[in-house]
Structure formats: structure tokens, C-alpha cells
CSV table of C-alpha atoms in Angstrom, one decimal:
chain,number,residue,atom,x,y,z
A,25,MET,CA,17.7,-10.8,-22.3
A,26,SER,CA,20.5,-10.1,-19.8
A,27,LYS,CA,23.0,-7.8,-21.4
A,28,ALA,CA,26.1,-5.9,-20.5
A,29,ILE,CA,25.4,-2.5,-19.0
A,30,ILE,CA,25.9,0.3,-21.4
A,31,GLU,CA,26.2,3.8,-19.7
A,32,HIS,CA,23.3,6.2,-20.5
A,33,SER,CA,25.6,8.7,-22.2
A,34,VAL,CA,26.9,6.0,-24.6
A,35,ALA,CA,23.5,4.5,-25.3
A,36,SER,CA,21.9,7.9,-25.8
A,37,GLU,CA,24.6,8.8,-28.3
A,38,THR,CA,23.6,5.7,-30.3
A,39,PHE,CA,19.9,6.6,-30.0
A,40,ASN,CA,20.7,10.1,-31.4
A,41,LYS,CA,22.3,9.0,-34.6
A,42,ASP,CA,18.9,9.0,-36.3
A,43,GLU,CA,17.9,12.6,-35.9
A,44,PRO,CA,14.5,12.4,-37.6
A,45,TYR,CA,13.6,9.5,-35.4
A,46,VAL,CA,14.7,11.3,-32.3
A,47,ASP,CA,12.6,14.3,-33.3
A,48,TRP,CA,9.6,12.1,-33.7
A,49,HIS,CA,10.2,10.4,-30.4
A,50,ASP,CA,10.5,13.8,-28.7
A,51,GLU,CA,7.4,15.2,-30.3
A,52,THR,CA,5.3,12.1,-29.5
A,53,LEU,CA,6.1,12.2,-25.8
A,54,TRP,CA,5.6,16.0,-25.7
A,55,PHE,CA,2.1,15.5,-27.2
A,56,VAL,CA,1.3,13.2,-24.3
A,57,ARG,CA,2.6,15.8,-21.9
A,58,GLN,CA,0.3,18.4,-23.5
A,59,LYS,CA,-2.7,16.1,-23.1
A,60,ARG,CA,-1.9,15.9,-19.4
A,61,ASP,CA,-1.7,19.7,-19.2
A,62,LYS,CA,-5.1,20.2,-21.0
A,63,SER,CA,-6.8,17.5,-18.9
A,64,SER,CA,-5.4,18.8,-15.6
A,65,LYS,CA,-6.5,22.4,-16.4
A,66,LEU,CA,-10.1,21.2,-16.6
A,67,LEU,CA,-10.1,20.5,-12.9
A,68,PRO,CA,-10.0,23.7,-10.7
A,69,GLU,CA,-9.1,21.5,-7.8
A,70,TRP,CA,-6.1,19.9,-9.5
A,71,GLU,CA,-3.4,21.3,-7.2
A,72,GLN,CA,-5.6,20.4,-4.2
A,73,LEU,CA,-5.8,16.8,-5.4
A,74,ARG,CA,-2.0,16.7,-5.8
A,75,GLU,CA,-1.5,18.1,-2.3
A,76,THR,CA,-4.0,15.6,-0.9
A,77,ALA,CA,-2.4,12.7,-2.6
A,78,SER,CA,1.0,13.7,-1.4
A,79,GLY,CA,-0.3,14.0,2.1
A,80,ILE,CA,-1.8,10.5,2.0
A,81,LYS,CA,1.4,9.1,0.7
A,82,ASN,CA,3.4,10.8,3.4
A,83,TYR,CA,1.1,9.2,6.0
A,84,VAL,CA,1.7,5.8,4.3
A,85,LEU,CA,5.5,6.2,4.5
A,86,SER,CA,5.2,7.0,8.2
A,87,HIS,CA,2.8,4.1,9.0
A,88,MET,CA,3.9,1.5,6.5
A,89,ASP,CA,4.2,-1.4,9.0
A,90,GLU,CA,0.8,-0.8,10.5
A,91,LEU,CA,-0.9,-0.5,7.1
A,92,LEU,CA,0.7,-3.6,5.6
A,93,ILE,CA,-0.3,-5.7,8.7
A,94,ALA,CA,-3.8,-4.4,8.5
A,95,PHE,CA,-4.0,-5.2,4.8
A,96,GLU,CA,-2.7,-8.7,5.3
A,97,GLN,CA,-5.2,-9.4,8.0
A,98,LYS,CA,-8.2,-8.1,5.9
A,99,ALA,CA,-7.0,-9.9,2.8
A,100,LYS,CA,-6.7,-13.2,4.6
A,101,GLU,CA,-10.2,-12.7,6.0
A,102,ASN,CA,-11.3,-12.3,2.4
A,103,GLY,CA,-9.8,-15.6,1.4
A,104,ILE,CA,-6.7,-14.3,-0.2
A,105,HIS,CA,-3.3,-16.0,0.4
A,106,ILE,CA,-0.5,-13.5,1.3
A,107,HIS,CA,3.1,-14.1,0.6
A,108,TRP,CA,6.1,-11.8,1.6
A,109,ALA,CA,9.2,-11.6,-0.6
A,110,ALA,CA,12.4,-10.0,0.6
A,111,ASP,CA,13.8,-9.6,-2.9
A,112,ALA,CA,13.4,-10.3,-6.6
A,113,ALA,CA,14.7,-13.9,-6.3
A,114,GLU,CA,12.2,-14.8,-3.5
A,115,HIS,CA,9.3,-13.2,-5.5
A,116,ASN,CA,10.2,-15.3,-8.6
A,117,GLU,CA,10.5,-18.5,-6.5
A,118,ILE,CA,7.1,-17.9,-5.0
A,119,VAL,CA,5.5,-17.5,-8.4
A,120,LEU,CA,7.2,-20.6,-9.7
A,121,ASN,CA,6.2,-22.7,-6.7
A,122,LEU,CA,2.6,-21.6,-7.0
A,123,LEU,CA,2.5,-22.7,-10.7
A,124,LYS,CA,4.2,-26.0,-10.0
A,125,GLN,CA,1.8,-26.8,-7.1
A,126,ASN,CA,-1.0,-26.4,-9.6
A,127,ASN,CA,0.8,-28.3,-12.5
A,128,ILE,CA,0.7,-25.1,-14.6
A,129,ASP,CA,3.4,-24.4,-17.2
A,130,LYS,CA,1.7,-21.5,-19.1
A,131,MET,CA,0.6,-18.2,-17.7
A,132,VAL,CA,-0.8,-14.9,-19.0
A,133,LYS,CA,0.4,-11.7,-17.4
A,134,SER,CA,-0.9,-8.1,-17.5
A,135,LYS,CA,1.4,-5.1,-17.1
A,136,SER,CA,3.5,-5.2,-14.0
A,137,MET,CA,6.6,-3.1,-13.7
A,138,LEU,CA,7.5,-5.0,-10.5
A,139,THR,CA,7.9,-8.3,-12.5
A,140,GLU,CA,10.1,-6.3,-15.0
A,141,GLU,CA,12.1,-5.2,-12.0
A,142,CYS,CA,12.4,-8.8,-10.8
A,143,HIS,CA,13.2,-10.1,-14.3
A,144,MET,CA,10.5,-12.7,-13.7
A,145,ASN,CA,9.8,-13.6,-17.3
A,146,GLU,CA,13.4,-14.7,-17.9
A,147,PHE,CA,13.4,-16.7,-14.7
A,148,LEU,CA,10.2,-18.5,-15.4
A,149,SER,CA,11.2,-19.2,-19.0
A,150,LYS,CA,14.4,-20.9,-17.8
A,151,SER,CA,12.3,-23.0,-15.5
A,152,GLY,CA,10.1,-24.2,-18.4
A,153,ILE,CA,7.1,-21.8,-17.8
A,154,GLU,CA,5.7,-19.9,-20.8
A,155,VAL,CA,4.6,-16.3,-19.9
A,156,ILE,CA,2.5,-14.3,-22.4
A,157,ASP,CA,2.3,-10.6,-21.8
A,158,THR,CA,-1.3,-9.6,-22.7
A,159,ASP,CA,-1.0,-5.8,-22.6
A,160,LEU,CA,-0.6,-4.8,-26.3
A,161,GLY,CA,2.5,-2.7,-25.8
A,162,GLU,CA,4.1,-5.3,-23.5
A,163,ARG,CA,3.3,-8.1,-26.0
A,164,ILE,CA,4.9,-6.1,-28.8
A,165,VAL,CA,8.2,-5.6,-26.9
A,166,GLN,CA,8.1,-9.2,-25.7
A,167,LEU,CA,7.9,-10.4,-29.3
A,168,ARG,CA,10.9,-8.2,-30.0
A,169,ASN,CA,12.7,-9.7,-27.0
A,170,GLU,CA,13.3,-6.4,-25.4
A,171,PRO,CA,12.2,-4.6,-22.2
A,172,PRO,CA,9.5,-1.9,-22.2
A,173,SER,CA,10.9,1.6,-22.8
A,174,HIS,CA,8.2,3.4,-20.8
A,175,ILE,CA,6.2,2.4,-17.8
A,176,VAL,CA,2.8,3.3,-19.3
A,177,LEU,CA,3.6,3.2,-23.0
A,178,PRO,CA,5.9,0.2,-23.3
A,179,ALA,CA,6.3,0.4,-27.1
A,180,ILE,CA,6.4,4.2,-27.5
A,181,HIS,CA,9.8,3.9,-29.2
A,182,LEU,CA,8.3,2.0,-32.2
A,183,LYS,CA,6.5,3.3,-35.2
A,184,LYS,CA,3.5,1.7,-37.0
A,185,LYS,CA,5.8,0.2,-39.6
A,186,ASP,CA,8.0,-1.4,-37.0
A,187,ILE,CA,4.9,-3.1,-35.4
A,188,GLY,CA,3.5,-4.0,-38.9
A,189,ASP,CA,6.7,-5.8,-39.8
A,190,LEU,CA,6.8,-7.5,-36.3
A,191,PHE,CA,3.2,-8.8,-36.6
A,192,HIS,CA,3.9,-10.0,-40.2
A,193,GLU,CA,6.7,-12.1,-38.9
A,194,HIS,CA,5.0,-13.5,-35.7
A,195,LEU,CA,1.3,-13.2,-36.3
A,196,GLY,CA,1.1,-13.6,-40.1
A,197,THR,CA,-0.5,-10.3,-40.9
A,198,GLU,CA,-0.2,-8.8,-44.4
A,199,ALA,CA,3.2,-7.6,-45.3
A,200,GLY,CA,3.5,-3.8,-45.1
A,201,ALA,CA,0.3,-3.3,-43.0
A,202,THR,CA,0.4,-0.2,-40.9
A,203,ASP,CA,-3.3,0.4,-40.1
A,204,PRO,CA,-3.6,0.5,-36.3
A,205,GLN,CA,-7.1,-1.0,-36.2
A,206,TYR,CA,-6.0,-3.9,-38.4
A,207,LEU,CA,-2.9,-4.6,-36.3
A,208,THR,CA,-4.8,-4.3,-33.0
A,209,GLU,CA,-7.5,-6.7,-34.2
A,210,ALA,CA,-4.7,-9.2,-35.2
A,211,ALA,CA,-3.2,-8.9,-31.7
A,212,ARG,CA,-6.7,-9.4,-30.2
A,213,GLN,CA,-7.3,-12.6,-32.1
A,214,HIS,CA,-3.8,-13.8,-31.2
A,215,LEU,CA,-4.3,-13.2,-27.5
A,216,ARG,CA,-7.8,-14.5,-27.3
A,217,ASP,CA,-6.7,-18.1,-27.4
A,218,LYS,CA,-4.1,-17.4,-24.7
A,219,PHE,CA,-6.7,-16.1,-22.3
A,220,LEU,CA,-9.0,-19.0,-22.9
A,221,THR,CA,-6.4,-21.8,-22.4
A,222,ARG,CA,-4.2,-20.4,-19.6
A,223,ARG,CA,-5.1,-21.5,-16.1
A,224,ALA,CA,-3.0,-18.9,-14.3
A,225,ALA,CA,-2.9,-15.1,-14.6
A,226,LEU,CA,-0.6,-12.6,-13.0
A,227,THR,CA,-1.5,-8.9,-12.6
A,228,GLY,CA,0.2,-6.0,-11.0
A,229,VAL,CA,-1.4,-3.9,-8.3
A,230,ASN,CA,-1.9,-0.1,-8.6
A,231,PHE,CA,-3.4,0.4,-5.2
A,232,ALA,CA,-3.9,-1.9,-2.2
A,233,ILE,CA,-6.4,-0.8,0.4
A,234,ALA,CA,-5.5,-1.5,4.0
A,235,GLU,CA,-9.0,-0.9,5.2
A,236,THR,CA,-10.6,-3.6,3.0
A,237,GLY,CA,-7.8,-6.0,2.0
A,238,GLY,CA,-8.7,-5.4,-1.6
A,239,PHE,CA,-6.7,-4.1,-4.5
A,240,VAL,CA,-7.2,-2.1,-7.7
A,241,VAL,CA,-5.7,-2.8,-11.1
A,242,SER,CA,-5.9,0.0,-13.7
A,243,THR,CA,-5.8,-0.8,-17.4
A,244,ASN,CA,-7.0,0.6,-20.7
A,245,GLU,CA,-7.4,-2.8,-22.5
A,246,GLY,CA,-9.3,-5.0,-20.0
A,247,ASN,CA,-6.6,-7.6,-20.3
A,248,ALA,CA,-6.1,-7.9,-16.6
A,249,ASP,CA,-9.8,-8.6,-16.1
A,250,MET,CA,-9.9,-11.2,-18.9
A,251,GLY,CA,-6.9,-13.1,-17.5
A,252,ALA,CA,-7.9,-12.9,-13.9
A,253,HIS,CA,-11.6,-13.9,-14.4
A,254,LEU,CA,-10.8,-16.8,-16.6
A,255,ALA,CA,-7.9,-18.3,-14.7
A,256,ASP,CA,-8.0,-20.9,-11.9
A,257,ILE,CA,-5.3,-19.0,-10.0
A,258,HIS,CA,-4.8,-15.3,-9.8
A,259,ILE,CA,-1.4,-14.0,-8.7
A,260,ALA,CA,-1.0,-10.3,-7.9
A,261,SER,CA,2.5,-8.9,-7.4
A,262,MET,CA,2.9,-5.6,-5.5
A,263,GLY,CA,5.7,-3.5,-4.1
A,264,PHE,CA,4.8,-2.7,-0.6
A,265,GLU,CA,4.6,1.0,-1.3
A,266,LYS,CA,1.3,0.4,-3.2
A,267,ILE,CA,-0.6,0.4,0.0
A,268,ILE,CA,-3.1,3.2,0.8
A,269,PRO,CA,-5.1,3.6,4.0
A,270,LYS,CA,-8.8,3.8,3.0
A,271,GLN,CA,-11.1,3.0,0.1
A,272,LYS,CA,-12.1,6.6,-0.2
A,273,ASP,CA,-8.5,7.5,-1.0
A,274,LEU,CA,-9.0,6.0,-4.4
A,275,ALA,CA,-11.2,9.0,-5.3
A,276,VAL,CA,-8.0,11.1,-5.2
A,277,PHE,CA,-5.5,8.8,-6.8
A,278,LEU,CA,-7.7,7.5,-9.7
A,279,ARG,CA,-8.5,11.1,-10.8
A,280,LEU,CA,-4.8,11.9,-10.8
A,281,LEU,CA,-3.3,8.7,-12.3
A,282,ALA,CA,-4.8,8.6,-15.8
A,283,ARG,CA,-4.8,12.4,-16.3
A,284,SER,CA,-1.1,12.5,-15.4
A,285,ALA,CA,-0.3,9.5,-17.6
A,286,THR,CA,-2.2,10.0,-20.8
A,287,GLY,CA,-4.6,12.9,-20.3
A,288,GLN,CA,-7.6,10.6,-19.8
A,289,PRO,CA,-10.1,11.5,-17.1
A,290,ILE,CA,-9.8,7.9,-15.8
A,291,THR,CA,-8.4,4.6,-17.0
A,292,THR,CA,-10.9,2.6,-19.1
A,293,TYR,CA,-10.9,-0.2,-16.5
A,294,SER,CA,-10.4,0.4,-12.8
A,295,SER,CA,-10.8,-3.2,-11.6
A,296,HIS,CA,-11.4,-3.9,-7.9
A,297,PHE,CA,-10.4,-7.3,-6.6
A,298,LYS,CA,-11.4,-8.3,-3.0
A,299,LYS,CA,-11.7,-12.0,-2.9
A,300,PRO,CA,-11.4,-15.0,-5.2
A,301,ARG,CA,-14.4,-16.3,-6.9
A,302,GLU,CA,-15.7,-19.7,-6.0
A,303,GLY,CA,-13.2,-22.4,-7.0
A,304,GLN,CA,-10.4,-19.9,-7.7
A,305,GLU,CA,-7.2,-19.3,-5.7
A,306,MET,CA,-6.0,-15.7,-5.3
A,307,HIS,CA,-2.5,-14.9,-4.1
A,308,ILE,CA,-0.8,-11.5,-3.4
A,309,ILE,CA,3.0,-11.3,-3.2
A,310,ILE,CA,4.1,-8.3,-1.3
A,311,VAL,CA,7.7,-7.4,-2.3
A,312,ASP,CA,10.5,-5.4,-0.6
A,313,ASN,CA,13.4,-5.7,-3.0
A,314,GLY,CA,15.3,-2.7,-1.6
A,315,ARG,CA,12.2,-0.6,-0.6
A,316,THR,CA,12.9,-0.9,3.1
A,317,THR,CA,16.4,0.6,2.5
A,318,GLN,CA,14.9,3.4,0.4
A,319,LEU,CA,12.3,4.1,3.1
A,320,GLY,CA,15.2,4.5,5.6
A,321,ARG,CA,17.0,7.1,3.5
A,322,ALA,CA,15.6,10.5,4.6
A,323,ASP,CA,16.6,12.3,1.4
A,324,PHE,CA,15.1,9.6,-0.9
A,325,ARG,CA,12.2,8.0,0.9
A,326,ASN,CA,9.7,10.2,-1.0
A,327,SER,CA,10.5,8.4,-4.2
A,328,LEU,CA,8.3,5.6,-2.8
A,329,LYS,CA,5.3,7.8,-3.2
A,330,CYS,CA,5.4,7.2,-7.0
A,331,ILE,CA,2.1,5.9,-8.6
A,332,ARG,CA,3.8,4.9,-11.9
A,333,CYS,CA,2.1,7.4,-14.1
A,334,GLY,CA,5.1,8.2,-16.3
A,335,ALA,CA,4.4,12.0,-16.3
A,336,CYS,CA,8.0,12.7,-15.4
A,337,MET,CA,9.2,10.7,-18.5
A,338,ASN,CA,6.8,12.5,-20.9
A,339,THR,CA,8.1,15.9,-19.8
A,340,CYS,CA,11.8,15.2,-19.4
A,341,PRO,CA,13.9,16.6,-22.2
A,342,VAL,CA,16.7,14.0,-21.6
A,343,TYR,CA,14.3,11.0,-21.7
A,344,ARG,CA,12.5,12.3,-24.7
A,345,ARG,CA,15.7,12.6,-26.7
A,346,SER,CA,17.6,9.6,-25.4
A,347,GLY,CA,14.9,6.9,-25.2
A,348,GLY,CA,13.9,4.5,-22.4
A,349,HIS,CA,16.3,1.8,-23.3
A,350,SER,CA,19.3,4.1,-22.6
A,351,TYR,CA,18.5,3.8,-18.9
A,352,HIS,CA,19.4,0.1,-18.5
A,353,ASN,CA,16.8,-0.2,-15.7
A,354,ALA,CA,13.2,-1.5,-15.5
A,355,VAL,CA,12.0,2.0,-14.7
A,356,ALA,CA,13.5,4.6,-17.0
A,357,GLY,CA,13.4,8.4,-16.9
A,358,PRO,CA,13.7,10.7,-13.9
A,359,ILE,CA,11.8,8.5,-11.4
A,360,GLY,CA,13.9,5.5,-12.5
A,361,SER,CA,17.0,7.5,-12.0
A,362,ILE,CA,16.3,8.1,-8.3
A,363,LEU,CA,15.0,4.5,-7.7
A,364,ALA,CA,17.8,2.6,-9.4
A,365,PRO,CA,20.8,3.7,-7.4
A,366,ASN,CA,19.1,2.4,-4.3
A,367,LEU,CA,19.2,-1.1,-5.8
A,368,ASP,CA,22.8,-0.9,-7.0
A,369,MET,CA,24.9,2.3,-6.7
A,370,THR,CA,27.8,1.1,-8.8
A,371,LYS,CA,25.7,-0.3,-11.6
A,372,ASN,CA,23.3,2.7,-11.8
A,373,ALA,CA,25.7,5.5,-10.8
A,374,ASP,CA,25.3,7.2,-14.3
A,375,LEU,CA,21.5,7.6,-14.2
A,376,PRO,CA,21.2,10.6,-11.8
A,377,PHE,CA,23.5,12.5,-14.1
A,378,ALA,CA,21.1,11.9,-17.0
A,379,SER,CA,19.2,15.0,-16.2
A,380,THR,CA,19.4,18.8,-16.7
A,381,LEU,CA,17.9,19.3,-13.2
A,382,CYS,CA,15.3,21.6,-14.8
A,383,GLY,CA,12.7,20.5,-12.3
A,384,SER,CA,9.9,19.8,-14.9
A,385,CYS,CA,9.6,16.3,-13.5
A,386,SER,CA,8.8,17.6,-10.0
A,387,ASN,CA,6.3,20.1,-11.5
A,388,VAL,CA,4.2,17.4,-13.1
A,389,CYS,CA,4.4,14.7,-10.5
A,390,PRO,CA,0.9,14.0,-9.2
A,391,VAL,CA,2.1,13.1,-5.7
A,392,LYS,CA,4.7,16.0,-5.6
A,393,ILE,CA,7.9,13.9,-5.4
A,394,ASP,CA,10.9,16.2,-5.3
A,395,ILE,CA,12.5,14.3,-8.2
A,396,HIS,CA,15.0,16.9,-9.3
A,397,ASP,CA,16.2,17.5,-5.8
A,398,GLN,CA,16.7,13.8,-5.3
A,399,LEU,CA,18.7,13.6,-8.6
A,400,TYR,CA,21.0,16.3,-7.3
A,401,LYS,CA,21.4,14.6,-3.9
A,402,TRP,CA,22.1,11.2,-5.5
A,403,ARG,CA,24.9,12.8,-7.4
A,404,GLN,CA,26.5,14.0,-4.2
A,405,VAL,CA,26.1,10.5,-2.6
A,406,LEU,CA,27.5,8.7,-5.6
A,407,VAL,CA,30.5,11.0,-5.9
A,408,LYS,CA,31.3,10.9,-2.2
A,409,GLY,CA,31.0,7.1,-2.3
A,410,GLY,CA,33.4,6.7,-5.2
A,411,HIS,CA,30.8,5.3,-7.5
A,412,VAL,CA,31.5,7.5,-10.5
A,413,PRO,CA,34.4,7.3,-13.1
A,414,GLN,CA,37.6,8.8,-11.9
A,415,ALA,CA,37.6,11.3,-14.8
A,416,LYS,CA,34.2,12.7,-13.7
A,417,GLU,CA,35.3,12.8,-10.0
A,418,LEU,CA,38.5,14.7,-10.9
A,419,GLY,CA,36.5,17.1,-13.1
A,420,ILE,CA,34.0,17.8,-10.3
A,421,LYS,CA,36.8,18.4,-7.8
A,422,ALA,CA,38.5,20.8,-10.3
A,423,MET,CA,35.3,22.7,-10.8
A,424,SER,CA,34.8,22.9,-7.0
A,425,VAL,CA,38.2,24.6,-6.7
A,426,VAL,CA,37.5,27.0,-9.5
A,427,LEU,CA,34.0,27.9,-8.4
A,428,SER,CA,35.0,28.4,-4.8
A,429,GLN,CA,37.6,31.1,-5.6
A,430,PRO,CA,36.1,34.2,-7.3
A,431,ARG,CA,39.4,35.6,-8.6
A,432,PHE,CA,40.5,32.2,-9.9
A,433,TYR,CA,37.1,31.8,-11.6
A,434,GLN,CA,37.3,35.2,-13.3
A,435,TRP,CA,40.9,34.5,-14.5
A,436,SER,CA,39.8,31.0,-15.8
A,437,GLY,CA,37.0,32.6,-17.7
A,438,ARG,CA,39.2,35.2,-19.4
A,439,LEU,CA,41.7,32.4,-20.3
A,440,GLY,CA,39.0,30.2,-21.7
A,441,ARG,CA,37.5,32.9,-23.9
A,442,SER,CA,40.9,33.8,-25.2
A,443,LEU,CA,41.7,30.2,-26.1
A,444,MET,CA,38.4,29.7,-27.8
A,445,ARG,CA,39.0,32.7,-30.0
A,446,THR,CA,42.7,32.2,-30.8
A,447,ILE,CA,43.0,28.3,-31.0
A,448,PRO,CA,39.3,27.0,-31.3
A,449,PHE,CA,40.4,23.4,-32.0
A,450,VAL,CA,41.2,23.1,-28.2
A,451,VAL,CA,37.4,22.8,-27.6
A,452,ASN,CA,36.1,22.1,-31.2
A,453,ASN,CA,37.2,18.4,-31.3
A,454,GLY,CA,35.8,15.0,-30.7
A,455,MET,CA,37.2,14.7,-27.2
A,456,ASN,CA,34.7,17.4,-26.1
A,457,PRO,CA,31.3,15.7,-25.7
A,458,TRP,CA,29.5,19.0,-26.2
A,459,PHE,CA,31.0,19.4,-29.7
A,460,LYS,CA,29.8,16.0,-30.9
A,461,GLN,CA,26.2,17.1,-31.6
A,462,ARG,CA,26.3,20.9,-31.7
A,463,GLU,CA,28.2,23.8,-32.9
A,464,MET,CA,30.2,25.5,-30.2
A,465,PRO,CA,29.0,29.1,-29.7
A,466,GLU,CA,31.2,32.1,-30.5
A,467,PRO,CA,33.0,33.1,-27.3
A,468,PRO,CA,31.8,36.4,-25.8
A,469,LYS,CA,34.2,39.3,-25.7
A,470,GLU,CA,33.7,39.8,-22.0
A,471,SER,CA,32.0,38.1,-19.1
A,472,PHE,CA,28.6,39.2,-17.8
A,473,ARG,CA,30.4,40.4,-14.6
A,474,ASP,CA,32.8,42.6,-16.7
A,475,TRP,CA,29.8,43.9,-18.8
A,476,TYR,CA,27.8,44.7,-15.6
A,477,ILE,CA,30.7,46.6,-14.0
A,478,ARG,CA,31.4,48.6,-17.1
A,479,ASN,CA,27.7,49.5,-17.6
A,480,ARG,CA,27.3,50.5,-14.0
A,481,LYS,CA,30.1,53.0,-14.4
A,482,GLU,CA,28.6,54.4,-17.5
């Protein structure tokens, strides 16, 4: 599935060619955002929960080494095998070796954005291992041979007809079927055999508790439980930022997670794993993959507080009208745009610019990450480091000159208004990105400054 990188602006332009579809995508995500708002308003202590969660995560960031060592020690005492992976390649090799050691060539997997980040499915497939995603949305996009477009709602970009056609092709459902209950039942029957016959299951980790050495996996479908409880070997992949200090901290995060993600009071399943059952192996792979670097960046370390709820995506006007696949990164939307440059500044230099800096993402973040501030700061870092196209860099420098000189700025404004009135084709052409999808406004007769001065005199 490895493809050439298409810049966000180009990919989103393609996405926007189907205006009714874009409107539907926008409205669907905004509906989820509204559910979040209604659910959060039912809790008088909502802001206190956010503040508490943010404080716990700040403590984690400052004591990461101590907490991870404590977690490892407790987990080992519980009979869990702990592995450390410096990067995606090492993570994938560990998974492959565990499967080979147990003579396993087929595995079921519940939702794990970390494995998407590591491109694990592709790697294992090339090594002769069949991986079946058991989350319904993940299975849908897997059958389409595409990545998820949203970290909580992987197939949110698809309509019922798209899924009906897909299931008709791969699962043999009736042609033209669009009834959600019928399609879900078909997927359930399709996956049941996979659960019963696979000896290995991989899950993600939502929260790892340093105090107990246990971990929690949150799902709405129970697929993580089904896979882990039936398998001979349970592998759990976690980014090291998933650690929290104490069991009681879950009372804060579990109340925030589902409400922020979908408006639910809590996920249908909050599954606690502490030790393997008799006769089972349990392995946890703790992954760095650039997280240590991000932890060392004072301006960006708070991004590691993320609990992967997707609230910032549901509210972001750019994400809602450009789609998750426009971001060419495992994690899309505002949070992905501040995580991705840490992995590769050149490859992901366009993403921090895919934002209006409106601040709505920061307003809804359950752990109070300053997302819009980080987007702005990443822009500065990327421009200074020479990671943006020359045309953009020159444009930014030109605007810096104009905006730093009031008289020059006022003169430029008068010239611009005059040109737009007398020779409008200067801006009303295909070379102007703003003109591609909107009518240019009629230029004002005077600037706000001129109007203000004139009215003050009157």
C-alpha cells in the first residue's frame, strides 16, 4: 500500500471535486462533534476532569522513565513478557519473530494506530503472515486496501452503498444491500471463523498502569476480547506515552475518552488485562519510534499527552472538508499534523499548514493539548529549517516585509484594491488558489483603517 506522497493541498483539492459528498462528510463529523458537546455538558465536573487528566499526563511526561521501569517490573511479576522497540522496524521484527517461534502464520488484530504507524500489516504480509483486522471499520478499509481515514471511525469516509458493494464483492452479500444491521451481521459471521481458528491476537493499548503492570483496551465491538481470550499468544503494542501512574487514574480517562470520541458515557468494553491465562503467552511491545525526540522538544512534548479520541478531527473545519486520506499519515487531522513532522520534517512539512489555526481543536481536547499553538510553532520550525517549497518560503518572507512596515502595508492595500477593481483578472484566475473554489469578494472602497480615521473625524 506504499504510495507516493501527495501534498495535503493537492489531495484535498481532489477530495473537494464531489461537493455533495464533501458536504455529507462535513455534516457527519460535525454530528459526532455535537454528540460530544451534549455528552460533556451532562457532567458539571467536565472541565475539572480535563484539568485533572492534563495534570496527570504532565506528570507522566516528567517521570516517563520511572513509570516505564515500574510498569515493566510489575508486568514481569505478572507473567507478561516485555519487549522494547526503538523504531517501527524493530517493532515489526519482534512481532514476526514471536509468530515464527510459535509456528503461526495467521493472526487477528484489533484496532491499533501504532501498528498503522509502523506499517505492520504490510511488513507481515510480505513475510507470509496473514493479518485480519477485526474491528469492523478497520476490516472494511482493509478489504479496500486503504488505510483508516480516522483514528476512531476508520471508515467514516464511506457511505452505506460503498460498504454494501464491498461486502457483495468480498463476503457474498446481496447486491445493492445497504441495511446496516444486515451488513454488520454479514461481517460478524465472516469474522467469527477468523477468531476461532487464529492462534495469535494483537491488540493496542489505551492505558498501561505503572502501579499494577496491567493495561486497558477500550473497544465498542468486543473484538479485542474475542481475539485475546481465544488466542494462544496475545501481543499488545503500545507507544510508551500510553503509561499512566495509578489504577485510580482510569476513573478520569475512561470518562473523558468515549465522551470526547463519540459522545458515549463510556466505551462498550473497557477490557483490563493483567496476566496471561493458564497456557497462554502474553507479550507487550513498548515502542519509541520518535517519541523520545518529541519528548525532548519543549514546544511539542505536550502532543504526547494524546489519548487518541479523535475529537480534534471531528471539530476541525479543514479535516472535515478534506478527508483523512489527504494527510498521508497514519494519524490524520490536527493531532496528526503536530505528530508527523517529528517523524519526518521533509515528508510531512505540508501538514501543519493544513489548518486555519482557529483553536477549536485545543478547545475540545480532553487532555488540553495546545494543538493550534503547536501547529503555528511547527510552521516556524519548518520554514526556518528549509522544509517548505521555495515559493511558500519566498511568499512568507515577502509578507514579513510588508507586515513589518505600516506605510508599505497601507500602500500595498490601496494598490491591491485598485488592481482588483480595474483589472480583476489579476486575481480572478486559476493561478490563485483562493479563486479555484470560491468567488473573490468585491474589493472594499477603503481599508478599515481609513474608514476608522474618517469616522473619528466626523
